[in-house]
mmCIF file of C-alpha atoms and ligand atoms in Angstrom:
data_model
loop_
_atom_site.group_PDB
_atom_site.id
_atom_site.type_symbol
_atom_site.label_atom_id
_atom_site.label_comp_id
_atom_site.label_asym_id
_atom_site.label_seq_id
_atom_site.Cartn_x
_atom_site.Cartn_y
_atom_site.Cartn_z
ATOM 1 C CA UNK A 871 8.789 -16.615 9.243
ATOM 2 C CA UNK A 872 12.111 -15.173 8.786
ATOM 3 C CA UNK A 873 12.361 -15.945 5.120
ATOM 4 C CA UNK A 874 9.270 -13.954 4.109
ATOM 5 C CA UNK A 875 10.516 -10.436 2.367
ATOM 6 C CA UNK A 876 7.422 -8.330 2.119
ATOM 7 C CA UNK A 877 8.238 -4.851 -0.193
ATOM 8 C CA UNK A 878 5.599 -1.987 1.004
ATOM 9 C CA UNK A 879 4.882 0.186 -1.418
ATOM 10 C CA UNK A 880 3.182 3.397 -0.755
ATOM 11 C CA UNK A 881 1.906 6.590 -2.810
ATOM 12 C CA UNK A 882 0.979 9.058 -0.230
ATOM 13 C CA UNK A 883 0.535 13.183 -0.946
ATOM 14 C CA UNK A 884 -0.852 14.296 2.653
ATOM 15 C CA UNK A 885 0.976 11.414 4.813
ATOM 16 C CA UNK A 886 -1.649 9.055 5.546
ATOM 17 C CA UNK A 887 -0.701 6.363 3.358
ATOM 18 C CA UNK A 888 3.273 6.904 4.626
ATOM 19 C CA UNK A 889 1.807 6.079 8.006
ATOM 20 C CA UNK A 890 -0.211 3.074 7.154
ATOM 21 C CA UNK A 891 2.776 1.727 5.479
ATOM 22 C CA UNK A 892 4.934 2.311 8.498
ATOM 23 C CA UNK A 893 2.025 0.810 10.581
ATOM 24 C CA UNK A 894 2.083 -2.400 8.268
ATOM 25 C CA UNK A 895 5.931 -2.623 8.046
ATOM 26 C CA UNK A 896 5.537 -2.556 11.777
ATOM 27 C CA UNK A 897 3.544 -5.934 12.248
ATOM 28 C CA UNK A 898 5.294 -7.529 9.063
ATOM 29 C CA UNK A 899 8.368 -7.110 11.013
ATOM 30 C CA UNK A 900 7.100 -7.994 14.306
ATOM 31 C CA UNK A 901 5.967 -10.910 12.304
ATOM 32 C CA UNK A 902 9.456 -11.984 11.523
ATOM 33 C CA UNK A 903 9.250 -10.747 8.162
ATOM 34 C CA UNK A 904 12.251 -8.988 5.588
ATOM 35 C CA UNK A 905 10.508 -5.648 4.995
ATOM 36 C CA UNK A 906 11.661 -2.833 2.537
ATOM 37 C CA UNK A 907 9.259 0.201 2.604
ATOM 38 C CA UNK A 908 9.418 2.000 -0.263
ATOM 39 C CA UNK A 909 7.250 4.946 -1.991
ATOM 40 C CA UNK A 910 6.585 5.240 -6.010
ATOM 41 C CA UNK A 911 8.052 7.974 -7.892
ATOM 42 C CA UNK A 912 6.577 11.021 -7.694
ATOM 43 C CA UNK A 913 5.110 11.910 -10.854
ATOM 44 C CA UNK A 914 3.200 15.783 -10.166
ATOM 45 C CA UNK A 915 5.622 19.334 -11.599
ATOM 46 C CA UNK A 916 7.459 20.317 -8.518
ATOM 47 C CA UNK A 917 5.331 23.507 -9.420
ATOM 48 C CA UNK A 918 2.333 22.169 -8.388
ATOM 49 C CA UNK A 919 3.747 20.192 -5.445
ATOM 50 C CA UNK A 920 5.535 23.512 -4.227
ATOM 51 C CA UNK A 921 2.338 25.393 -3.829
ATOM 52 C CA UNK A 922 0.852 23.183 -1.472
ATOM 53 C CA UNK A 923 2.220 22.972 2.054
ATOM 54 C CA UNK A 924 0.716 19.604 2.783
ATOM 55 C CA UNK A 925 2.295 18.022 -0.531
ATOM 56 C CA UNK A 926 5.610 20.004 -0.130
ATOM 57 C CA UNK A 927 5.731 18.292 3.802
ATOM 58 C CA UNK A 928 5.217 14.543 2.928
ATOM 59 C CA UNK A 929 8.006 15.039 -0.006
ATOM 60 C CA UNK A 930 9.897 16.361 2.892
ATOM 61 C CA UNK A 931 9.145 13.298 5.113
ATOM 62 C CA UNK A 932 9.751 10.959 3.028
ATOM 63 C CA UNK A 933 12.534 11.999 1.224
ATOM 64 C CA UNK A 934 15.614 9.155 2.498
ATOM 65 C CA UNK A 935 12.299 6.617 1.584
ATOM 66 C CA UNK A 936 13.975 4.478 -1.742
ATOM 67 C CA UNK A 937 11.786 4.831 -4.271
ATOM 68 C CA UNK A 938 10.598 1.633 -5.442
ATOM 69 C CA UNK A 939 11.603 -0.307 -8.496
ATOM 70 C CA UNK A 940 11.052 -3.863 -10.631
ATOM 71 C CA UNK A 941 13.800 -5.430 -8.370
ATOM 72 C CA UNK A 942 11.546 -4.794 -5.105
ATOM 73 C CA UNK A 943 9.143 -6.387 -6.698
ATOM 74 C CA UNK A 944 10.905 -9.726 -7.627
ATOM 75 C CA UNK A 945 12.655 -9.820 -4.530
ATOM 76 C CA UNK A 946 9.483 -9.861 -2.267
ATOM 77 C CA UNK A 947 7.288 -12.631 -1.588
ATOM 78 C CA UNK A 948 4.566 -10.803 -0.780
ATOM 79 C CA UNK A 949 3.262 -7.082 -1.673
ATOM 80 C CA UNK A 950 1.206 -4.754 0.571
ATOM 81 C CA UNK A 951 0.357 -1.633 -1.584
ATOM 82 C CA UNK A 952 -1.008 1.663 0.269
ATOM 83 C CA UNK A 953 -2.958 4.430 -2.156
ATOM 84 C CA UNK A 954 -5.292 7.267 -1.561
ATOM 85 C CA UNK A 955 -8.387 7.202 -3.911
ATOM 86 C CA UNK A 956 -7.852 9.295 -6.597
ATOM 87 C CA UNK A 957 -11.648 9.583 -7.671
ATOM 88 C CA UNK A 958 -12.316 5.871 -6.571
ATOM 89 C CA UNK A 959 -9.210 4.316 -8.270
ATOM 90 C CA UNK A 960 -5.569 4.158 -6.677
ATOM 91 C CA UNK A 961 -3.298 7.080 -7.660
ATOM 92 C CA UNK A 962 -1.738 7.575 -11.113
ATOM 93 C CA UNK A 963 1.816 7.722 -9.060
ATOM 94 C CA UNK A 964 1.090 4.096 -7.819
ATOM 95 C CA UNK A 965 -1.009 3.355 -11.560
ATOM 96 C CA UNK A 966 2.449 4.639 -13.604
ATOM 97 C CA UNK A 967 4.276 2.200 -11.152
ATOM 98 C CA UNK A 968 2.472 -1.156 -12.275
ATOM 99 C CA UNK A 969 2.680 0.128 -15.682
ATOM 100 C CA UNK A 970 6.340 -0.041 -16.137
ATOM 101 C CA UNK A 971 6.371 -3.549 -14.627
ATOM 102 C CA UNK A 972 5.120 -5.298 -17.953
ATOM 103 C CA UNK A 973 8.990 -6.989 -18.211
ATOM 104 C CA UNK A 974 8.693 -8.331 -15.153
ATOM 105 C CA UNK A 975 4.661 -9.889 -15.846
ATOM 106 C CA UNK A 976 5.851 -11.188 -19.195
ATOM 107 C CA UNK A 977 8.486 -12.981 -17.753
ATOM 108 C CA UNK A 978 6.400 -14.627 -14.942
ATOM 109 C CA UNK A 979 7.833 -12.935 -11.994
ATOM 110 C CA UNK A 980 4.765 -11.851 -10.494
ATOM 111 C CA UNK A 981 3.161 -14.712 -10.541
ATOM 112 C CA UNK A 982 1.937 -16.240 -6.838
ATOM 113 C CA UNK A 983 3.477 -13.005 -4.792
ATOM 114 C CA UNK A 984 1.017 -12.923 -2.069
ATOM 115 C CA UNK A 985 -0.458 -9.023 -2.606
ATOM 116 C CA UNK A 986 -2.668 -7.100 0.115
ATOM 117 C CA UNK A 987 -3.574 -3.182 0.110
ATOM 118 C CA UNK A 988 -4.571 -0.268 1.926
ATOM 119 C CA UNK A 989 -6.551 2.817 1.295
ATOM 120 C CA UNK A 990 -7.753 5.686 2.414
ATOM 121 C CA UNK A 991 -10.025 8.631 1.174
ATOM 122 C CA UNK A 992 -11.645 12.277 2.125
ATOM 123 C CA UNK A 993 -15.108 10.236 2.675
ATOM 124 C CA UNK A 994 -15.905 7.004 4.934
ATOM 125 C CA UNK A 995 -17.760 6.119 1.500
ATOM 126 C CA UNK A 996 -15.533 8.116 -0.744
ATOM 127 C CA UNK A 997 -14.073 5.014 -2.684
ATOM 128 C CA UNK A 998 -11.925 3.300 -0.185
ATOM 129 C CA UNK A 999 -13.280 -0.210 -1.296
ATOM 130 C CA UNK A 1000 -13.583 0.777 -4.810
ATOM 131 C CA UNK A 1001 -9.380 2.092 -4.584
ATOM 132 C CA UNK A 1002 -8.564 -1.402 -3.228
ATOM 133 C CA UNK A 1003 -10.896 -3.438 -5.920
ATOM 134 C CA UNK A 1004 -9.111 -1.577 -8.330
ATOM 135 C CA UNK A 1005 -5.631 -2.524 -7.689
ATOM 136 C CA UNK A 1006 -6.522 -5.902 -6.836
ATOM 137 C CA UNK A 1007 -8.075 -5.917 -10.481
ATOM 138 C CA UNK A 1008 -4.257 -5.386 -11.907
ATOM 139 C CA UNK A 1009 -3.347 -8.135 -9.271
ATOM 140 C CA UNK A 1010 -5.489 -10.714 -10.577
ATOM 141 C CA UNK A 1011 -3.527 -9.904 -14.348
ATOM 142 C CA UNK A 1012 -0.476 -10.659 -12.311
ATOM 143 C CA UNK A 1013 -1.588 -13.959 -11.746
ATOM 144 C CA UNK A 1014 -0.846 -12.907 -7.802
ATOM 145 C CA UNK A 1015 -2.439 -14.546 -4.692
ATOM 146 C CA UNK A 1016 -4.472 -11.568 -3.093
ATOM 147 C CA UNK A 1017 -4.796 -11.906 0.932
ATOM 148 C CA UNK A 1018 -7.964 -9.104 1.798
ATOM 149 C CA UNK A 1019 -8.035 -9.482 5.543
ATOM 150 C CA UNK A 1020 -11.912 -10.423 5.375
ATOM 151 C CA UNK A 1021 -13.290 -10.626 9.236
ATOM 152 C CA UNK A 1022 -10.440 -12.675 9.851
ATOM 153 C CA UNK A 1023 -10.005 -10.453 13.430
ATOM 154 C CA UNK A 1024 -11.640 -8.487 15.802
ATOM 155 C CA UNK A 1025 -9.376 -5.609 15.382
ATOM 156 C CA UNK A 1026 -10.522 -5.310 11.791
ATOM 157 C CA UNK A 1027 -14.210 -4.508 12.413
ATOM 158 C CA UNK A 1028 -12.929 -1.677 15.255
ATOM 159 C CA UNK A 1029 -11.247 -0.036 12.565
ATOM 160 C CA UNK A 1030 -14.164 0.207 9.707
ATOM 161 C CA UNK A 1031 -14.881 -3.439 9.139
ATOM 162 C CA UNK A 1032 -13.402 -3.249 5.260
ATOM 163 C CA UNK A 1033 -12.955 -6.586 4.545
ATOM 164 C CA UNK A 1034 -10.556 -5.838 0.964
ATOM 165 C CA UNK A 1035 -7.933 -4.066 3.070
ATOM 166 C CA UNK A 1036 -7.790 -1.467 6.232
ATOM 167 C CA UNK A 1037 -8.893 1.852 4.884
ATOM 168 C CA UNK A 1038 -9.465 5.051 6.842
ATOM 169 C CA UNK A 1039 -11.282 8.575 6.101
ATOM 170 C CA UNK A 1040 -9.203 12.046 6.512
ATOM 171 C CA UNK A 1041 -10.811 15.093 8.112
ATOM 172 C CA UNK A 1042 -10.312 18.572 6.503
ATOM 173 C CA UNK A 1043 -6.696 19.054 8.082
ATOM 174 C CA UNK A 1044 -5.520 15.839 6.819
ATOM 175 C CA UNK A 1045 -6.235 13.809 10.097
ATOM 176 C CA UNK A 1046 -6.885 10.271 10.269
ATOM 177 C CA UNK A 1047 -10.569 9.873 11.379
ATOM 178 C CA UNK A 1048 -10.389 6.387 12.476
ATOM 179 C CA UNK A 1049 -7.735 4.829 14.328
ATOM 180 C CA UNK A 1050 -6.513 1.637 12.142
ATOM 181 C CA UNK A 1051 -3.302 0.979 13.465
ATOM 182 C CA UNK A 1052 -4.026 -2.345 14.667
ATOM 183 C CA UNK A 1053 -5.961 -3.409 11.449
ATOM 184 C CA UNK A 1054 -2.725 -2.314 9.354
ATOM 185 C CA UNK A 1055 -0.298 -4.608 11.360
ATOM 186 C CA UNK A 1056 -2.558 -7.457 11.635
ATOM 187 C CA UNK A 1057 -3.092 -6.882 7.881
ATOM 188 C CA UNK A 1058 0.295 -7.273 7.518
ATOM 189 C CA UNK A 1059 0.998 -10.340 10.046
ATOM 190 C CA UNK A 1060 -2.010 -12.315 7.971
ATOM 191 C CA UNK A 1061 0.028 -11.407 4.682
ATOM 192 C CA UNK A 1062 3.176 -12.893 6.416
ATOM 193 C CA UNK A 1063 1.297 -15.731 7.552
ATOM 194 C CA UNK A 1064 -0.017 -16.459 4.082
ATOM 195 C CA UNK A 1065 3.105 -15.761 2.353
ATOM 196 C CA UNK A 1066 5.383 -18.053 4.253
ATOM 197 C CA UNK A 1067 2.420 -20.909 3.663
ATOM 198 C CA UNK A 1068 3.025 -20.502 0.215
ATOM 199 C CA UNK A 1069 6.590 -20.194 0.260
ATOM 200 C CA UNK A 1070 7.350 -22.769 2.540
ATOM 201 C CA UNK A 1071 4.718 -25.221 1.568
HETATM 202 C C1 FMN B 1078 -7.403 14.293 -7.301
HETATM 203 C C2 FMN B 1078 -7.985 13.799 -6.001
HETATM 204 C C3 FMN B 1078 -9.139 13.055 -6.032
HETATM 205 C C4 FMN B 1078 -9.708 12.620 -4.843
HETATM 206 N N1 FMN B 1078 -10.875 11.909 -4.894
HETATM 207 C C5 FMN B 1078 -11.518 11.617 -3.743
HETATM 208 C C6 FMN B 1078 -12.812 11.023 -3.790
HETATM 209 O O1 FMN B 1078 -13.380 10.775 -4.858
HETATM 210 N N2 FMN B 1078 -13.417 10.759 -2.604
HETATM 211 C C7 FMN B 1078 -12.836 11.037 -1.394
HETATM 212 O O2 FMN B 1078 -13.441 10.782 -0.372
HETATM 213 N N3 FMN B 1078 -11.586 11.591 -1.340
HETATM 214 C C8 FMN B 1078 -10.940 11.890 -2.484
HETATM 215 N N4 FMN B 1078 -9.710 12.498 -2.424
HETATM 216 C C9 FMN B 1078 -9.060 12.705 -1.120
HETATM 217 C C10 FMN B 1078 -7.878 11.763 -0.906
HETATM 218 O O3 FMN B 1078 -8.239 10.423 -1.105
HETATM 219 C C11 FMN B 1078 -7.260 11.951 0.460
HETATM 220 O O4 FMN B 1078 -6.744 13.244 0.517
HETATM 221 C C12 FMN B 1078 -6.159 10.909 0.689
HETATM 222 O O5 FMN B 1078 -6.734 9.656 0.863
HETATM 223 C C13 FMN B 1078 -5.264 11.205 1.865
HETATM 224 O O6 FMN B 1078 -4.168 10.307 1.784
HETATM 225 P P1 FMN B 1078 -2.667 10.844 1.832
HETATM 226 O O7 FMN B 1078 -2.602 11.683 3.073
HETATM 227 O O8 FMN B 1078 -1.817 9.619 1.948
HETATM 228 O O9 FMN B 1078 -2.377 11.617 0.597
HETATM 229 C C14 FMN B 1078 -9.108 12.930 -3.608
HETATM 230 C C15 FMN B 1078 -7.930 13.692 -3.586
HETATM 231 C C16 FMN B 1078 -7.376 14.129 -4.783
HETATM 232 C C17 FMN B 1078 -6.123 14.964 -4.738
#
């Protein structure tokens, strides 16, 4: 599957999403896969950003991250998003990102990229389903293929048993509650998979 390029976009304020994302670049690589990891533009004042510690450390982190543009997007064959739930719905970092995309839907160019996601929220039932349904609604615009992992593998019920895409809850200090590392790379090895079935024929 070394033709598949997979682009893994990620919004992430507290570093949970940067990890799933590194998680899922991990098995689309070990798949065989292209990957580019890349994080949207950050769209909070630094103001607000520099009075939090947690914020001001994932910036940090993530800094020599690219931020991710339309040409990731036409270049990959298949899109893994990764968003905390912003009230139930992805974040308005990731939301602004789709948004400016319009050339690049009008044109065609999204059309049959292969498109999984990832979540996470505060709460087990805090949204995580709901943040993934709602990007997957701007996916089906797109005229994408979306790959939800389903019950596809053992591993996936272990971590939750979220069948639209791995999600995982955060305690009070910002700690992942369940551990979902193998649900994100064989999230991402399926999306490979799928990918290089439709690119290949
Ligand atoms: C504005 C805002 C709204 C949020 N809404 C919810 C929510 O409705 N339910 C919930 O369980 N967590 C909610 N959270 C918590 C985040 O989803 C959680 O901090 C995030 O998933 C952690 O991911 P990150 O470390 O990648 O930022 C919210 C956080 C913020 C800042």
């Amino acid at each position: 599957m070394e033709n598949v390029k997979v682009a893994i976009i990620f919004y992430s304020m507290g570093g949970t999403n940067v990890q799933l994302a590194k998680w899922a670049a991990a098995g689309a690589e070990a798949a065989g896969a292209e990957v580019r990891i890349r994080k949207v533009q950050e769209l909070a004042p630094d103001a607000v950003i520099e009075n939090s510690s947690v914020w001001k450390t994932t910036v940090e982190a993530i800094k020599d991250i690219p931020v991710a543009t339309s040409e990731d997007i036409e270049w990959a064959d298949a899109l893994i998003f990764s968003t905390p739930s912003r009230f139930g719905t992805m974040a308005s970092q990731l939301k602004q990102f789709l948004d400016m995309q319009g050339g690049l839907w009008a044109t065609g160019k999204t059309v049959n990229k292969v498109v999984s996601a990832m979540s996470s929220a505060q709460n087990p039932h805090g949204g995580q389903e709901a943040t993934i349904l709602s990007l997957y609604t701007s996916m089906m615009h797109w005229g994408t293929i979306i790959a939800a992992p389903g019950y596809s593998d053992a591993v996936l019920v272990k971590a939750g048993g979220n069948p639209y895409g791995t999600s995982v809850s955060v305690d009070q200090d910002g700690k992942m509650v369940e551990d979902v590392e193998d649900a994100a790379k064989f999230q991402a090895k399926r999306t490979v998979e799928i990918a290089s079935k439709i690119k290949n024929g």
